[in-house]
Amino acid sequence: MELWYTEEHTENAKFSIKVKEQLYSEESEFQKIDFFESEEFGTFFTLDGLMMVNEKDEFIYHDMIVHVPMATNPNIKKVLVIGGGDGGTVRELTRYNTIEQIDMVEIDEQVVRACEKYLPITSSKLQDERVNLYFEDGLAFVKNTDNIYDLIIVDSTDPIGPGEGLFTEEFYNNCSKALSEEGILVNQHESPYYERDAHEMKRAHRKIKRLFPISKVYQFHMPTYPSGHWLFGFASKKFDPIKDIKVEQWNSLELKTKYYNTDLHVGCFALPTYVNEMLESA
Ligand code: AAT
């Protein structure tokens, strides 16, 4: 008998992956966590039935969420990661020797423990001595932090379930306060393609652009996320990701990356016309 994982991308379109074996299935306090083994995408996990991370395309997401802000300001020393329980974002951050402190706030400890067991490819650097793990709601965590982080990365689920609070104006406002004057905020910004995701993308952009003098959106390809076309937001009080990119400085680090490079960094901010129009009218 064949086993397939199927995700509804819209009411009328579904995406399926042939599964070799289900490795884990638990209902945590916050969400349903499932791990699967597959031929095409290796090990992958879902939260409430939605694809989060798989071994084959995770490098795209984690390259783009980390190296874009790091090449814009290579002097980043203190970083806050909100969500990101699989550890992929932390793994990429730990490659910079210049980063001194990485605080990661994940609401669901069970996601981290399961990733440590089944997804060492992303979780392997969570033990780095610069990493401090906090198991609490990111929304509450940023409330009482003032002017300390150079970079906040919101590596969150979609705005349903526990991730909902991470798409609110109150949250973005507290992130702004928690950032230093040089601070950068990068956030999981949904997809412009299908209507439901595009609605969330516009809502997020509307809120962020009111709070930050520089607020841009950049794109990348995620084969396993709905439509394959995904976005991150880049907001800052000081740095423009295109004008301020430190091409030579970043390349001199000689970090080997499979997706990110400094040409792509500039190119990924060039968006399709329909996406620009949606963002302008947000
Ligand atoms: N690195 C890509 C993986 C993720 S998972 C996002 C994580 O955010 C999950 O582990 C979830 O438990 C955590 N999370 C959700 N809400 C909160 C919260 N309020 N505070 C802290 N952590 C939270 C991102 C996948 C993106 C999928 C896009 N379709």
Coordinates of C-alpha atoms and ligand atoms in Angstrom, one line a residue:
M1 CA 0.0 0.0 0.0
E2 CA 1.3 3.5 -0.9
L3 CA 1.3 6.2 1.7
W4 CA 1.1 9.9 0.6
Y5 CA 1.3 13.2 2.5
T6 CA -1.2 15.6 1.0
E7 CA -1.5 19.3 1.8
E8 CA -4.4 21.5 0.6
H9 CA -2.8 24.6 -0.9
T10 CA -6.2 25.9 -1.8
E11 CA -9.7 24.4 -1.8
N12 CA -9.0 23.4 -5.4
A13 CA -5.3 22.5 -5.4
K14 CA -3.4 19.9 -3.5
F15 CA 0.3 19.0 -3.2
S16 CA 1.4 15.5 -2.4
I17 CA 4.6 13.7 -1.4
K18 CA 5.0 9.9 -1.4
V19 CA 5.9 8.8 2.1
K20 CA 8.2 5.9 3.0
E21 CA 7.3 5.9 6.6
Q22 CA 5.8 8.1 9.3
L23 CA 8.4 8.6 12.0
Y24 CA 6.6 10.6 14.7
S25 CA 3.1 12.0 15.5
E26 CA 2.3 14.0 18.6
E27 CA -0.3 16.6 19.6
S28 CA 1.6 19.2 21.7
E29 CA 0.1 21.8 23.9
F30 CA 0.2 24.1 20.8
Q31 CA -0.1 22.1 17.6
K32 CA 0.0 18.7 15.9
I33 CA 3.6 17.7 15.0
D34 CA 4.3 15.0 12.4
F35 CA 7.5 13.7 11.0
F36 CA 7.8 11.7 7.7
E37 CA 10.5 10.0 5.7
S38 CA 10.3 10.4 1.9
E39 CA 12.3 9.6 -1.2
E40 CA 11.9 13.0 -2.9
F41 CA 12.4 15.4 0.1
G42 CA 14.1 13.2 2.7
T43 CA 12.9 13.7 6.2
F44 CA 10.2 16.4 6.7
F45 CA 8.0 17.7 9.4
T46 CA 4.6 19.4 9.4
L47 CA 2.7 21.5 12.0
D48 CA -1.1 21.2 11.9
G49 CA -0.7 19.5 8.6
L50 CA 1.4 22.2 6.9
M51 CA 4.9 21.7 5.6
M52 CA 7.5 23.4 7.7
V53 CA 11.0 21.9 6.9
N54 CA 12.4 19.2 4.7
E55 CA 15.9 18.1 4.1
K56 CA 15.9 18.9 0.4
D57 CA 14.8 22.6 0.2
E58 CA 15.5 23.9 3.7
F59 CA 18.8 25.4 2.5
I60 CA 16.9 27.9 0.4
Y61 CA 14.8 29.2 3.2
H62 CA 17.6 29.3 5.8
D63 CA 20.2 30.9 3.4
M64 CA 17.8 33.6 2.6
I65 CA 16.5 34.4 6.1
V66 CA 20.1 34.8 7.5
H67 CA 22.6 35.9 4.8
V68 CA 20.5 38.8 3.4
P69 CA 20.6 40.7 6.7
M70 CA 24.2 39.5 7.6
A71 CA 25.6 40.8 4.3
T72 CA 23.8 44.1 4.8
N73 CA 25.4 44.5 8.2
P74 CA 28.3 42.1 8.9
N75 CA 28.8 43.8 12.3
I76 CA 25.7 42.2 13.7
K77 CA 26.6 40.8 17.2
K78 CA 23.4 40.1 19.0
V79 CA 20.6 38.2 17.3
L80 CA 17.1 37.2 18.4
V81 CA 15.4 34.3 16.6
I82 CA 11.6 33.9 17.2
G83 CA 10.3 30.5 16.3
G84 CA 12.7 28.4 14.1
G85 CA 12.5 25.4 16.4
D86 CA 14.1 23.2 13.7
G87 CA 17.4 25.1 14.3
G88 CA 18.1 25.8 10.6
T89 CA 18.2 29.6 11.1
V90 CA 20.5 29.2 14.1
R91 CA 22.8 26.9 12.2
E92 CA 23.4 29.5 9.5
L93 CA 23.9 32.2 12.1
T94 CA 26.6 30.2 13.9
R95 CA 28.7 30.2 10.8
Y96 CA 29.6 33.9 11.6
N97 CA 32.4 34.0 14.1
T98 CA 31.6 37.7 14.7
I99 CA 28.1 36.9 16.2
E100 CA 28.4 36.9 20.0
Q101 CA 24.9 36.0 21.2
I102 CA 21.9 34.2 19.7
D103 CA 18.7 34.1 21.7
M104 CA 16.1 31.7 20.3
V105 CA 12.5 31.9 21.5
E106 CA 10.4 28.9 20.5
I107 CA 6.9 28.4 21.9
D108 CA 6.9 24.7 21.5
E109 CA 9.8 22.7 23.1
Q110 CA 8.4 19.5 21.6
V111 CA 9.3 20.8 18.1
V112 CA 12.9 21.3 19.1
R113 CA 13.2 17.9 20.8
A114 CA 11.7 16.1 17.8
C115 CA 14.0 18.0 15.4
E116 CA 17.0 17.1 17.5
K117 CA 16.1 13.5 17.1
Y118 CA 14.9 13.4 13.4
L119 CA 16.4 16.4 11.7
P120 CA 20.1 16.8 12.8
I121 CA 20.7 18.5 9.5
T122 CA 19.0 21.6 10.8
S123 CA 19.2 21.2 14.6
S124 CA 22.9 20.3 14.9
K125 CA 24.1 23.8 16.0
L126 CA 21.5 24.4 18.8
Q127 CA 24.2 23.4 21.3
D128 CA 26.6 26.1 20.2
E129 CA 27.7 28.0 23.3
R130 CA 26.5 31.4 22.0
V131 CA 22.9 30.0 21.7
N132 CA 20.4 30.6 24.5
L133 CA 17.1 28.7 24.1
Y134 CA 13.9 30.1 25.7
F135 CA 10.7 28.1 25.5
E136 CA 8.0 30.8 25.5
D137 CA 5.7 32.9 23.3
G138 CA 7.8 35.3 21.2
L139 CA 5.1 37.9 21.6
A140 CA 5.6 38.0 25.4
F141 CA 9.4 37.7 25.1
V142 CA 9.9 40.9 23.1
K143 CA 7.6 43.0 25.4
N144 CA 10.2 43.8 27.9
T145 CA 13.4 44.1 25.8
D146 CA 14.7 47.5 24.9
N147 CA 17.3 48.5 22.4
I148 CA 19.5 45.4 22.6
Y149 CA 19.4 43.3 19.3
D150 CA 21.1 44.1 16.1
L151 CA 18.9 41.6 14.3
I152 CA 15.6 40.0 14.9
I153 CA 14.6 37.1 12.7
V154 CA 10.9 36.0 12.9
D155 CA 11.1 32.4 11.6
S156 CA 7.4 31.7 12.4
T157 CA 4.6 29.6 11.2
D158 CA 1.7 31.1 9.3
P159 CA -0.7 33.5 11.2
I160 CA -3.0 30.7 12.3
G161 CA -2.6 28.9 15.7
P162 CA 0.4 29.9 17.9
G163 CA 1.9 32.0 15.1
E164 CA -1.0 34.5 15.0
G165 CA 0.5 36.9 17.6
L166 CA 3.7 37.2 15.5
F167 CA 1.8 39.0 12.8
T168 CA 0.3 41.8 15.0
E169 CA 1.1 45.5 15.1
E170 CA 1.8 45.1 18.8
F171 CA 4.5 42.5 18.1
Y172 CA 6.2 44.5 15.3
N173 CA 6.2 47.5 17.5
N174 CA 7.9 45.7 20.4
C175 CA 10.4 44.3 17.9
S176 CA 11.2 47.8 16.8
K177 CA 11.8 48.7 20.5
A178 CA 13.9 45.7 21.1
L179 CA 16.2 46.6 18.1
S180 CA 19.2 48.9 18.4
E181 CA 19.4 52.0 16.2
E182 CA 21.2 49.9 13.6
G183 CA 18.7 47.1 14.0
I184 CA 17.2 44.9 11.2
L185 CA 14.0 42.9 11.3
V186 CA 13.5 40.0 8.9
N187 CA 10.2 38.1 9.0
Q188 CA 8.5 35.2 7.3
H189 CA 6.2 37.2 5.0
E190 CA 3.9 34.6 3.4
S191 CA 3.3 34.2 -0.4
P192 CA 1.8 36.6 -2.9
Y193 CA 0.3 33.9 -5.2
Y194 CA -2.7 32.3 -3.7
E195 CA -5.3 34.7 -2.4
R196 CA -5.3 33.5 1.3
D197 CA -1.6 33.8 1.6
A198 CA -1.5 37.1 -0.3
H199 CA -4.1 38.6 2.1
E200 CA -1.7 37.8 5.0
M201 CA 1.3 39.2 3.1
K202 CA -0.5 42.5 2.6
R203 CA -1.6 42.7 6.2
A204 CA 1.9 42.2 7.5
H205 CA 3.4 44.7 5.1
R206 CA 0.8 47.4 6.0
K207 CA 1.8 47.1 9.6
I208 CA 5.6 46.9 9.2
K209 CA 5.9 49.8 6.8
R210 CA 4.3 52.2 9.2
L211 CA 6.9 51.4 11.9
F212 CA 10.2 51.3 10.0
P213 CA 11.7 54.0 7.7
I214 CA 13.1 51.2 5.5
S215 CA 10.6 48.4 4.7
K216 CA 11.2 46.0 1.8
V217 CA 10.1 42.5 0.7
Y218 CA 12.3 39.9 -1.0
Q219 CA 11.5 36.7 -2.8
F220 CA 12.9 33.1 -3.1
H221 CA 11.7 29.7 -4.4
M222 CA 10.4 27.1 -2.0
P223 CA 9.3 24.1 -4.0
T224 CA 7.3 22.7 -1.0
Y225 CA 5.4 25.8 0.1
P226 CA 2.1 26.7 -1.5
S227 CA 2.8 28.0 -5.1
G228 CA 6.6 27.7 -4.5
H229 CA 6.9 31.4 -4.4
W230 CA 7.7 32.8 -1.0
L231 CA 8.7 36.1 0.6
F232 CA 10.6 37.5 3.6
G233 CA 10.3 41.1 4.9
F234 CA 13.3 43.3 5.5
A235 CA 12.8 46.3 7.8
S236 CA 15.3 48.5 9.4
K237 CA 15.8 51.9 11.0
K238 CA 19.1 52.5 9.2
F239 CA 20.2 50.0 6.6
D240 CA 19.0 49.7 3.0
P241 CA 19.6 46.1 1.9
I242 CA 20.6 47.1 -1.6
K243 CA 22.5 50.3 -1.1
D244 CA 24.3 49.1 2.0
I245 CA 25.2 45.5 1.0
K246 CA 28.9 44.8 1.8
V247 CA 29.7 42.7 -1.2
E248 CA 33.5 42.4 -0.8
Q249 CA 33.3 42.0 3.0
W250 CA 30.7 39.2 2.8
N251 CA 32.6 37.4 0.0
S252 CA 35.9 37.6 1.9
L253 CA 34.3 35.5 4.6
E254 CA 34.3 32.6 2.1
L255 CA 31.1 31.0 3.5
K256 CA 30.0 28.3 1.1
T257 CA 26.3 28.7 0.4
K258 CA 24.1 26.7 -2.0
Y259 CA 21.5 29.3 -2.8
Y260 CA 22.6 32.7 -1.5
N261 CA 25.2 34.9 -3.3
T262 CA 25.6 38.6 -3.4
D263 CA 24.2 39.0 -6.9
L264 CA 21.1 37.2 -5.8
H265 CA 20.9 39.4 -2.8
V266 CA 20.4 42.5 -5.0
G267 CA 18.2 40.6 -7.5
C268 CA 15.8 39.1 -4.9
F269 CA 14.4 42.6 -4.1
A270 CA 13.2 43.0 -7.7
L271 CA 9.6 41.8 -7.5
P272 CA 7.0 40.9 -10.1
T273 CA 4.7 43.7 -11.1
Y274 CA 1.6 42.2 -9.5
V275 CA 3.5 41.8 -6.2
N276 CA 4.7 45.4 -6.2
E277 CA 1.1 46.5 -6.9
M278 CA -0.2 44.5 -4.0
L279 CA 2.5 45.9 -1.6
E280 CA 1.9 49.5 -2.8
S281 CA -1.8 49.2 -2.1
A282 CA -1.3 47.4 1.2
Ligands
AAT1 N1 12.8 27.2 9.8 C1 11.5 27.1 9.2 C2 10.5 26.5 10.1 C3 9.4 27.2 10.5 S1 8.7 26.5 11.9 C4 8.2 27.9 12.8 C5 8.2 27.7 14.3 O1 7.6 28.8 14.9 C6 7.5 26.5 14.9 O2 8.5 25.6 15.5 C7 6.5 27.0 15.9 O3 6.4 26.2 17.0 C8 7.1 28.4 16.2 N2 6.1 29.4 16.7 C9 4.9 29.6 16.3 N3 4.3 30.5 17.0 C10 5.2 31.0 17.9 C11 5.2 32.0 18.9 N4 4.2 32.7 19.2 N5 6.4 32.2 19.6 C12 7.5 31.5 19.3 N6 7.5 30.5 18.4 C13 6.4 30.3 17.7 C14 8.7 28.2 9.7 C15 7.9 27.6 8.6 C16 7.3 28.7 7.7 C17 6.1 28.1 7.0 C18 5.6 28.9 5.9 N7 4.5 28.3 5.3

